[in-house]
Amino acid sequence: MTALETAVTAVESGRICAVAGQAQREMREWAAAYPGLYDVKVFDPALFSTLALATAFSGPWFTSEQLRMANRVCLWCFGLDWLIDYVATSPAEVRDIAQRVQAVADDGPPVPGDDLTLFLAAILDELKQAAAFPALRDIWRDELQRMLDAMVLEWEWKTGTRPSFEDYLANADNLGFSFVFTAHWISTGDLDETPAEEVRAAGRAVQRVLRLLNDLGTYERDLKWGDLNGLMLGVGRADVERRIAELTARSRELLHPLQATRPRLAGYMERQMDFCAGFYGVTDYWGSL
């Protein structure tokens, strides 16, 4: 690599980090606006920073404004995950959380004093302003339902009979990537004649890769926090790594035709997958309890 190539890479990296810095400040403002959801130790400064870096490096062609919805929905999902995985202590509590969210998603009013639904209502109001929202609203709603159902199912697994590894992987919607991605898709207005199901299939394939990358990177924390992890289900790290390689190859196959028709969306998904491969080899998003 020449000195010029190094300089160009550094300049581009600087711009991406600047976008991430702008997003991080926004995230901290959103969290401060909903203290009932985020005023806990696990939402530390590094969480906001690394989440912002993930979107900025996944879509280096986007401005912080264009990444705003992805960041807002991602942060909201972390709040939802925290409530379901670590705050809820009974099936009734978990079902109540899901029902409150579903009501707002179906245009019901948020619950007074409930920061989870207040934040979601604000997100939905903003999302409705996007030109692509009418065409993709049903997909957005379906992805939300898939995520909620998957989170509830995982909670039941944690407190009851453990699933098989294959059933666990099939429940990857609990990770939330496809839901967050759909909101980003709507907000950037990237519409053309490519069937939406092709985009969704690629996103779901990427989500399975992210699910297992996350498991490799969070195994020790999951043991301490009592969370479920694929490595607890009768498979070893080498087995999971082989499965990641297979799923990554399949994801790239599905993404390849989208590079010609939806290059920004396809590029974002592929870079998100590659970013997480590097990220989870070093650390995790969550702060300490």
Tab-separated table of C-alpha atoms in Angstrom:
chain	number	residue	atom	x	y	z
A	1	MET	CA	0.000	0.000	0.000
A	2	THR	CA	1.398	3.403	-0.987
A	3	ALA	CA	1.504	6.444	1.270
A	4	LEU	CA	-1.239	8.034	-0.845
A	5	GLU	CA	-3.497	4.975	-0.480
A	6	THR	CA	-2.918	5.020	3.255
A	7	ALA	CA	-3.817	8.710	3.395
A	8	VAL	CA	-7.011	8.197	1.411
A	9	THR	CA	-8.008	5.335	3.697
A	10	ALA	CA	-7.338	7.487	6.744
A	11	VAL	CA	-9.361	10.385	5.303
A	12	GLU	CA	-12.308	8.128	4.582
A	13	SER	CA	-12.058	6.527	8.012
A	14	GLY	CA	-12.026	9.978	9.549
A	15	ARG	CA	-15.204	10.951	7.733
A	16	ILE	CA	-16.964	7.755	8.801
A	17	CYS	CA	-15.944	8.283	12.402
A	18	ALA	CA	-17.203	11.857	12.232
A	19	VAL	CA	-20.605	10.586	11.083
A	20	ALA	CA	-20.534	8.073	13.928
A	21	GLY	CA	-19.695	10.857	16.371
A	22	GLN	CA	-22.709	12.856	15.221
A	23	ALA	CA	-24.900	9.782	15.604
A	24	GLN	CA	-23.529	9.003	19.042
A	25	ARG	CA	-24.468	12.451	20.306
A	26	GLU	CA	-27.974	11.965	18.939
A	27	MET	CA	-28.262	8.568	20.599
A	28	ARG	CA	-27.303	9.991	23.958
A	29	GLU	CA	-29.940	12.703	23.550
A	30	TRP	CA	-32.580	10.090	22.730
A	31	ALA	CA	-31.578	8.007	25.727
A	32	ALA	CA	-31.757	11.075	27.982
A	33	ALA	CA	-35.275	11.754	26.710
A	34	TYR	CA	-36.382	8.273	27.870
A	35	PRO	CA	-34.612	7.759	31.198
A	36	GLY	CA	-37.076	5.120	32.344
A	37	LEU	CA	-35.666	2.901	29.619
A	38	TYR	CA	-31.981	3.822	29.431
A	39	ASP	CA	-30.945	5.150	32.837
A	40	VAL	CA	-29.198	1.924	33.803
A	41	LYS	CA	-25.514	1.044	33.913
A	42	VAL	CA	-25.534	-1.290	30.897
A	43	PHE	CA	-26.252	1.678	28.604
A	44	ASP	CA	-22.788	3.132	29.002
A	45	PRO	CA	-20.996	5.587	26.650
A	46	ALA	CA	-19.269	2.751	24.774
A	47	LEU	CA	-22.629	1.223	23.826
A	48	PHE	CA	-23.734	4.398	22.064
A	49	SER	CA	-20.329	4.786	20.445
A	50	THR	CA	-20.069	1.249	19.095
A	51	LEU	CA	-23.657	1.178	17.828
A	52	ALA	CA	-23.034	4.418	15.945
A	53	LEU	CA	-19.795	3.055	14.508
A	54	ALA	CA	-21.568	-0.095	13.321
A	55	THR	CA	-24.029	1.826	11.159
A	56	ALA	CA	-21.491	4.388	9.970
A	57	PHE	CA	-18.998	1.778	8.780
A	58	SER	CA	-21.768	-0.386	7.293
A	59	GLY	CA	-23.030	2.501	5.162
A	60	PRO	CA	-20.092	4.876	4.595
A	61	TRP	CA	-21.983	6.527	1.732
A	62	PHE	CA	-24.714	7.698	4.150
A	63	THR	CA	-24.789	10.882	6.200
A	64	SER	CA	-25.703	10.819	9.882
A	65	GLU	CA	-29.166	12.067	8.913
A	66	GLN	CA	-29.615	9.151	6.511
A	67	LEU	CA	-28.538	6.740	9.251
A	68	ARG	CA	-30.742	8.408	11.849
A	69	MET	CA	-33.621	5.935	11.597
A	70	ALA	CA	-31.368	2.884	11.730
A	71	ASN	CA	-29.760	4.295	14.857
A	72	ARG	CA	-33.065	5.232	16.511
A	73	VAL	CA	-34.643	1.847	15.907
A	74	CYS	CA	-31.490	-0.012	16.916
A	75	LEU	CA	-31.357	1.871	20.213
A	76	TRP	CA	-35.054	1.225	20.782
A	77	CYS	CA	-34.482	-2.492	20.186
A	78	PHE	CA	-31.739	-2.537	22.802
A	79	GLY	CA	-34.210	-1.050	25.268
A	80	LEU	CA	-36.820	-3.649	24.347
A	81	ASP	CA	-34.261	-6.441	24.662
A	82	TRP	CA	-33.213	-5.183	28.085
A	83	LEU	CA	-36.799	-5.189	29.351
A	84	ILE	CA	-37.631	-8.640	28.028
A	85	ASP	CA	-34.352	-10.432	28.675
A	86	TYR	CA	-33.260	-8.928	31.986
A	87	VAL	CA	-36.087	-6.988	33.646
A	88	ALA	CA	-39.128	-9.201	33.065
A	89	THR	CA	-39.478	-11.955	35.664
A	90	SER	CA	-42.633	-13.735	34.517
A	91	PRO	CA	-44.407	-14.795	31.326
A	92	ALA	CA	-47.145	-12.283	32.120
A	93	GLU	CA	-44.626	-9.427	32.145
A	94	VAL	CA	-43.133	-10.536	28.835
A	95	ARG	CA	-46.552	-10.793	27.197
A	96	ASP	CA	-47.526	-7.382	28.547
A	97	ILE	CA	-44.424	-5.781	27.017
A	98	ALA	CA	-45.170	-7.371	23.647
A	99	GLN	CA	-48.821	-6.327	23.749
A	100	ARG	CA	-47.972	-2.707	24.593
A	101	VAL	CA	-45.574	-2.568	21.647
A	102	GLN	CA	-48.061	-4.188	19.271
A	103	ALA	CA	-50.752	-1.677	20.214
A	104	VAL	CA	-48.537	1.294	19.317
A	105	ALA	CA	-47.402	-0.365	16.090
A	106	ASP	CA	-51.066	-0.639	15.148
A	107	ASP	CA	-51.496	3.129	15.678
A	108	GLY	CA	-52.703	2.942	19.245
A	109	PRO	CA	-51.564	5.584	21.753
A	110	PRO	CA	-48.426	5.014	23.831
A	111	VAL	CA	-48.881	4.198	27.493
A	112	PRO	CA	-48.427	7.360	29.622
A	113	GLY	CA	-45.129	7.175	31.494
A	114	ASP	CA	-43.975	4.114	29.539
A	115	ASP	CA	-40.777	5.165	27.770
A	116	LEU	CA	-40.688	2.025	25.623
A	117	THR	CA	-43.984	2.832	23.905
A	118	LEU	CA	-43.427	6.589	23.955
A	119	PHE	CA	-40.144	6.150	22.073
A	120	LEU	CA	-41.709	3.721	19.603
A	121	ALA	CA	-44.590	6.122	18.924
A	122	ALA	CA	-42.101	8.897	18.179
A	123	ILE	CA	-40.176	6.597	15.836
A	124	LEU	CA	-43.349	5.552	14.031
A	125	ASP	CA	-44.496	9.157	13.606
A	126	GLU	CA	-41.156	9.961	11.985
A	127	LEU	CA	-41.138	6.827	9.853
A	128	LYS	CA	-44.564	7.680	8.453
A	129	GLN	CA	-43.071	10.791	6.845
A	130	ALA	CA	-40.908	8.654	4.546
A	131	ALA	CA	-42.142	8.284	0.974
A	132	ALA	CA	-41.531	4.521	1.062
A	133	PHE	CA	-43.578	3.928	4.216
A	134	PRO	CA	-46.954	3.166	2.567
A	135	ALA	CA	-45.372	0.539	0.320
A	136	LEU	CA	-43.341	-1.078	3.092
A	137	ARG	CA	-45.528	-0.585	6.147
A	138	ASP	CA	-46.846	-4.161	6.165
A	139	ILE	CA	-43.294	-5.473	5.946
A	140	TRP	CA	-42.244	-3.215	8.845
A	141	ARG	CA	-45.158	-4.492	10.938
A	142	ASP	CA	-44.406	-8.111	10.067
A	143	GLU	CA	-40.737	-7.743	10.972
A	144	LEU	CA	-41.704	-6.209	14.308
A	145	GLN	CA	-44.038	-9.107	15.035
A	146	ARG	CA	-41.387	-11.643	14.072
A	147	MET	CA	-38.936	-10.002	16.455
A	148	LEU	CA	-41.429	-9.856	19.330
A	149	ASP	CA	-42.491	-13.468	18.852
A	150	ALA	CA	-38.860	-14.584	18.715
A	151	MET	CA	-37.954	-12.657	21.874
A	152	VAL	CA	-40.894	-14.156	23.756
A	153	LEU	CA	-39.959	-17.649	22.563
A	154	GLU	CA	-36.349	-17.235	23.665
A	155	TRP	CA	-37.489	-16.052	27.096
A	156	GLU	CA	-39.581	-19.212	27.377
A	157	TRP	CA	-36.604	-21.337	26.348
A	158	LYS	CA	-34.407	-19.708	28.986
A	159	THR	CA	-36.874	-20.535	31.732
A	160	GLY	CA	-37.973	-23.925	30.405
A	161	THR	CA	-36.777	-26.600	27.990
A	162	ARG	CA	-33.728	-25.633	25.953
A	163	PRO	CA	-34.140	-25.758	22.154
A	164	SER	CA	-31.993	-27.615	19.679
A	165	PHE	CA	-29.261	-25.585	18.010
A	166	GLU	CA	-31.206	-25.619	14.724
A	167	ASP	CA	-34.387	-24.363	16.380
A	168	TYR	CA	-32.371	-21.664	18.121
A	169	LEU	CA	-30.833	-20.530	14.821
A	170	ALA	CA	-34.252	-20.530	13.157
A	171	ASN	CA	-35.341	-18.063	15.857
A	172	ALA	CA	-32.720	-15.481	14.834
A	173	ASP	CA	-35.399	-12.794	14.459
A	174	ASN	CA	-34.931	-12.152	18.171
A	175	LEU	CA	-31.688	-10.389	17.245
A	176	GLY	CA	-33.678	-7.595	15.602
A	177	PHE	CA	-31.446	-6.948	12.603
A	178	SER	CA	-34.192	-7.482	10.017
A	179	PHE	CA	-36.534	-5.131	11.863
A	180	VAL	CA	-33.909	-2.400	12.160
A	181	PHE	CA	-32.883	-2.884	8.546
A	182	THR	CA	-36.480	-2.518	7.359
A	183	ALA	CA	-36.778	0.837	9.103
A	184	HIS	CA	-33.519	1.919	7.450
A	185	TRP	CA	-34.837	0.661	4.095
A	186	ILE	CA	-37.995	2.748	4.496
A	187	SER	CA	-36.224	5.885	5.631
A	188	THR	CA	-33.665	5.904	2.814
A	189	GLY	CA	-36.403	5.433	0.210
A	190	ASP	CA	-34.452	2.832	-1.731
A	191	LEU	CA	-37.321	1.496	-3.865
A	192	ASP	CA	-37.177	-0.070	-7.330
A	193	GLU	CA	-38.686	-3.016	-9.162
A	194	THR	CA	-36.713	-5.675	-7.298
A	195	PRO	CA	-39.197	-7.866	-5.386
A	196	ALA	CA	-39.206	-6.928	-1.726
A	197	GLU	CA	-39.020	-10.594	-0.742
A	198	GLU	CA	-35.573	-10.858	-2.343
A	199	VAL	CA	-34.355	-8.047	-0.102
A	200	ARG	CA	-35.965	-9.647	2.930
A	201	ALA	CA	-34.491	-13.072	2.148
A	202	ALA	CA	-31.007	-11.582	1.950
A	203	GLY	CA	-31.559	-9.666	5.182
A	204	ARG	CA	-32.738	-12.769	6.994
A	205	ALA	CA	-29.685	-14.694	5.792
A	206	VAL	CA	-27.415	-11.940	7.080
A	207	GLN	CA	-29.324	-11.937	10.356
A	208	ARG	CA	-28.507	-15.618	10.927
A	209	VAL	CA	-24.823	-14.859	10.437
A	210	LEU	CA	-25.039	-11.987	12.920
A	211	ARG	CA	-26.865	-14.207	15.420
A	212	LEU	CA	-23.965	-16.657	15.512
A	213	LEU	CA	-21.244	-14.000	15.425
A	214	ASN	CA	-22.956	-12.426	18.413
A	215	ASP	CA	-22.979	-15.772	20.205
A	216	LEU	CA	-19.234	-16.225	19.717
A	217	GLY	CA	-18.567	-12.761	21.065
A	218	THR	CA	-20.957	-12.824	24.018
A	219	TYR	CA	-20.659	-16.345	25.384
A	220	GLU	CA	-18.931	-15.397	28.645
A	221	ARG	CA	-21.353	-12.520	29.282
A	222	ASP	CA	-24.343	-14.726	28.483
A	223	LEU	CA	-23.145	-17.234	31.079
A	224	LYS	CA	-22.951	-14.490	33.711
A	225	TRP	CA	-26.258	-12.870	32.776
A	226	GLY	CA	-28.185	-16.110	32.380
A	227	ASP	CA	-28.891	-15.492	28.708
A	228	LEU	CA	-29.229	-18.148	26.007
A	229	ASN	CA	-26.394	-18.736	23.552
A	230	GLY	CA	-25.925	-21.173	20.689
A	231	LEU	CA	-22.749	-22.499	22.316
A	232	MET	CA	-24.885	-23.772	25.205
A	233	LEU	CA	-26.831	-26.092	22.905
A	234	GLY	CA	-24.502	-28.995	22.277
A	235	VAL	CA	-22.228	-27.462	19.651
A	236	GLY	CA	-18.637	-26.307	19.964
A	237	ARG	CA	-17.003	-23.102	18.831
A	238	ALA	CA	-15.469	-24.793	15.780
A	239	ASP	CA	-18.913	-26.086	14.768
A	240	VAL	CA	-20.393	-22.598	15.036
A	241	GLU	CA	-17.510	-21.093	13.081
A	242	ARG	CA	-18.061	-23.607	10.273
A	243	ARG	CA	-21.762	-22.793	10.243
A	244	ILE	CA	-20.984	-19.067	10.093
A	245	ALA	CA	-18.771	-19.671	7.054
A	246	GLU	CA	-21.569	-21.573	5.307
A	247	LEU	CA	-24.202	-18.981	6.148
A	248	THR	CA	-21.922	-16.129	5.118
A	249	ALA	CA	-21.366	-17.721	1.713
A	250	ARG	CA	-25.114	-18.151	1.275
A	251	SER	CA	-25.706	-14.537	2.305
A	252	ARG	CA	-23.263	-13.293	-0.311
A	253	GLU	CA	-25.046	-15.376	-2.953
A	254	LEU	CA	-28.348	-13.706	-2.094
A	255	LEU	CA	-26.781	-10.259	-1.913
A	256	HIS	CA	-24.950	-10.501	-5.229
A	257	PRO	CA	-27.931	-9.861	-7.563
A	258	LEU	CA	-29.063	-7.001	-5.335
A	259	GLN	CA	-25.751	-5.214	-5.892
A	260	ALA	CA	-27.001	-4.240	-9.363
A	261	THR	CA	-30.532	-3.196	-8.390
A	262	ARG	CA	-30.221	-1.987	-4.790
A	263	PRO	CA	-26.517	-1.352	-4.295
A	264	ARG	CA	-26.834	0.795	-1.156
A	265	LEU	CA	-29.053	-1.696	0.629
A	266	ALA	CA	-27.019	-4.709	-0.467
A	267	GLY	CA	-23.770	-2.994	0.424
A	268	TYR	CA	-25.105	-2.003	3.832
A	269	MET	CA	-26.120	-5.571	4.656
A	270	GLU	CA	-22.840	-7.067	3.507
A	271	ARG	CA	-20.741	-4.508	5.357
A	272	GLN	CA	-22.827	-4.972	8.500
A	273	MET	CA	-22.041	-8.690	8.351
A	274	ASP	CA	-18.324	-8.043	7.839
A	275	PHE	CA	-18.210	-5.332	10.513
A	276	CYS	CA	-19.705	-7.695	13.081
A	277	ALA	CA	-17.235	-10.427	12.136
A	278	GLY	CA	-14.462	-8.082	13.232
A	279	PHE	CA	-16.303	-6.454	16.116
A	280	TYR	CA	-17.409	-9.570	17.963
A	281	GLY	CA	-13.902	-10.941	17.774
A	282	VAL	CA	-12.913	-8.247	20.279
A	283	THR	CA	-15.848	-7.004	22.332
A	284	ASP	CA	-19.605	-6.675	22.821
A	285	TYR	CA	-22.025	-3.730	22.730
A	286	TRP	CA	-23.463	-3.997	26.240
A	287	GLY	CA	-21.914	-2.351	29.274
A	288	SER	CA	-21.572	-4.189	32.574
A	289	LEU	CA	-24.428	-4.861	34.984
